[in-house]
Short mmCIF file of C-alpha atoms in Angstrom, two decimals:
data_model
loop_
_atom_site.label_atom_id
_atom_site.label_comp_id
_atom_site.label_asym_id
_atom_site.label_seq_id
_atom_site.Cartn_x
_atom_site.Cartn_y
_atom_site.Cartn_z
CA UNK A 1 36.69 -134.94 242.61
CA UNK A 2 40.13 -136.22 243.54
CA UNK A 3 42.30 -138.83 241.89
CA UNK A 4 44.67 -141.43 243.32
CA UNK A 5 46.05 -144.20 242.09
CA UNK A 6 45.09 -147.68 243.88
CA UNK A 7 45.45 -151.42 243.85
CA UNK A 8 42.24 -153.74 244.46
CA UNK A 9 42.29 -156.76 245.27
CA UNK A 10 43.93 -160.46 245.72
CA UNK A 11 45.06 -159.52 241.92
CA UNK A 12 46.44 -156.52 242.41
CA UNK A 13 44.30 -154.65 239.98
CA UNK A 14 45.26 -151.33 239.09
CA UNK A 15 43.38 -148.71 238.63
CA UNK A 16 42.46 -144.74 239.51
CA UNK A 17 39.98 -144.01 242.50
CA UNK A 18 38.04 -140.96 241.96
CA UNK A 19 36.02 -138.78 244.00
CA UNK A 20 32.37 -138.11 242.76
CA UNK A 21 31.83 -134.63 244.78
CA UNK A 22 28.94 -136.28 246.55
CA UNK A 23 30.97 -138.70 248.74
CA UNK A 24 30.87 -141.85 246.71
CA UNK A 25 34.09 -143.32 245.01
CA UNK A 26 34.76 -145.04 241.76
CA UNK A 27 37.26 -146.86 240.13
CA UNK A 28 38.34 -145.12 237.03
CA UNK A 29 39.57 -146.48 233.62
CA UNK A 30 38.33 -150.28 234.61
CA UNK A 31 39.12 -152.98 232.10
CA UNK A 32 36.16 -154.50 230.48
CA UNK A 33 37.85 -157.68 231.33
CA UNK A 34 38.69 -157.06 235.16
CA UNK A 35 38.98 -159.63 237.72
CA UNK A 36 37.35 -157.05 240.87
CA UNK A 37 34.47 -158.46 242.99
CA UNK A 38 32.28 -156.73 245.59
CA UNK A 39 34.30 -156.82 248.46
CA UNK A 40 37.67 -156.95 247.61
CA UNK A 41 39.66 -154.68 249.52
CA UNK A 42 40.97 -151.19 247.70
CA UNK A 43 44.47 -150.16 249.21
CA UNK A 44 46.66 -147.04 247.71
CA UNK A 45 49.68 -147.80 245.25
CA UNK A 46 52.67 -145.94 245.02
CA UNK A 47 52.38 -144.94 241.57
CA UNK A 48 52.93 -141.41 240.79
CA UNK A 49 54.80 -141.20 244.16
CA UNK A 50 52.07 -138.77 245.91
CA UNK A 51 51.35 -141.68 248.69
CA UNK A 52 52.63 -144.56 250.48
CA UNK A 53 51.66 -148.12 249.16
CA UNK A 54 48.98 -150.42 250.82
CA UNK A 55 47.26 -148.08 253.01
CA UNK A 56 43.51 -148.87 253.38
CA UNK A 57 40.88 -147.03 251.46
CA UNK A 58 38.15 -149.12 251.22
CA UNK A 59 36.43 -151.91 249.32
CA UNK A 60 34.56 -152.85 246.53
CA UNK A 61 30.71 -152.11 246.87
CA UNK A 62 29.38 -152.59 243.79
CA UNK A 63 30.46 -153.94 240.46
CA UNK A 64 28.14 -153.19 237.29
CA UNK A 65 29.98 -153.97 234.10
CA UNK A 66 32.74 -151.25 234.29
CA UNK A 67 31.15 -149.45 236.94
CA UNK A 68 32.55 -150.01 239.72
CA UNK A 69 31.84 -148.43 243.51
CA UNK A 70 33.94 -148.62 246.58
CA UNK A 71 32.72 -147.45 249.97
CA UNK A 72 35.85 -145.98 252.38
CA UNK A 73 36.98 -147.90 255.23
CA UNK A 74 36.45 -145.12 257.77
CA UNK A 75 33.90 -142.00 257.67
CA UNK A 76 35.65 -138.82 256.80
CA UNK A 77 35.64 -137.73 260.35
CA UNK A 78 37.44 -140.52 261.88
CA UNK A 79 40.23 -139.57 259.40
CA UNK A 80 43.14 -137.70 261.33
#
């Protein structure tokens, strides 16, 4: 259940990735009026100064309401 800060999309969205414990990711603290669509891409931000900016995460896998799911960009194991 990890936290990092991110950026999603063409608009830049920002918002907090979280870790579920059970290998899915969500976007935390989404505006109820947010511009994010399934597929848009989910990159870090350098907010809070723990990461570099733009590196890939993921992208946008499902969008319900405020609910919204991203699936990584690479399988944990591929990760070095």
């Amino acid at each position: 259940s990890s936290r990092i800060p991110v950026t999603v999309g063409t608009k830049a969205v920002r918002s907090i990735l979280g870790g579920n414990g059970d290998g899915s990711m969500q976007l935390l603290f989404v505006s109820p009026n947010h511009a994010i669509k399934v597929g848009d891409a989910v990159i870090t931000s350098e907010d809070g100064g723990l990461l570099p900016s733009a590196l890939a995460i993921g992208e946008v896998s499902r969008v319900s309401g405020r609910t919204v799911m991203v699936k990584a960009s690479r399988s944990l194991p591929d990760i070095d």
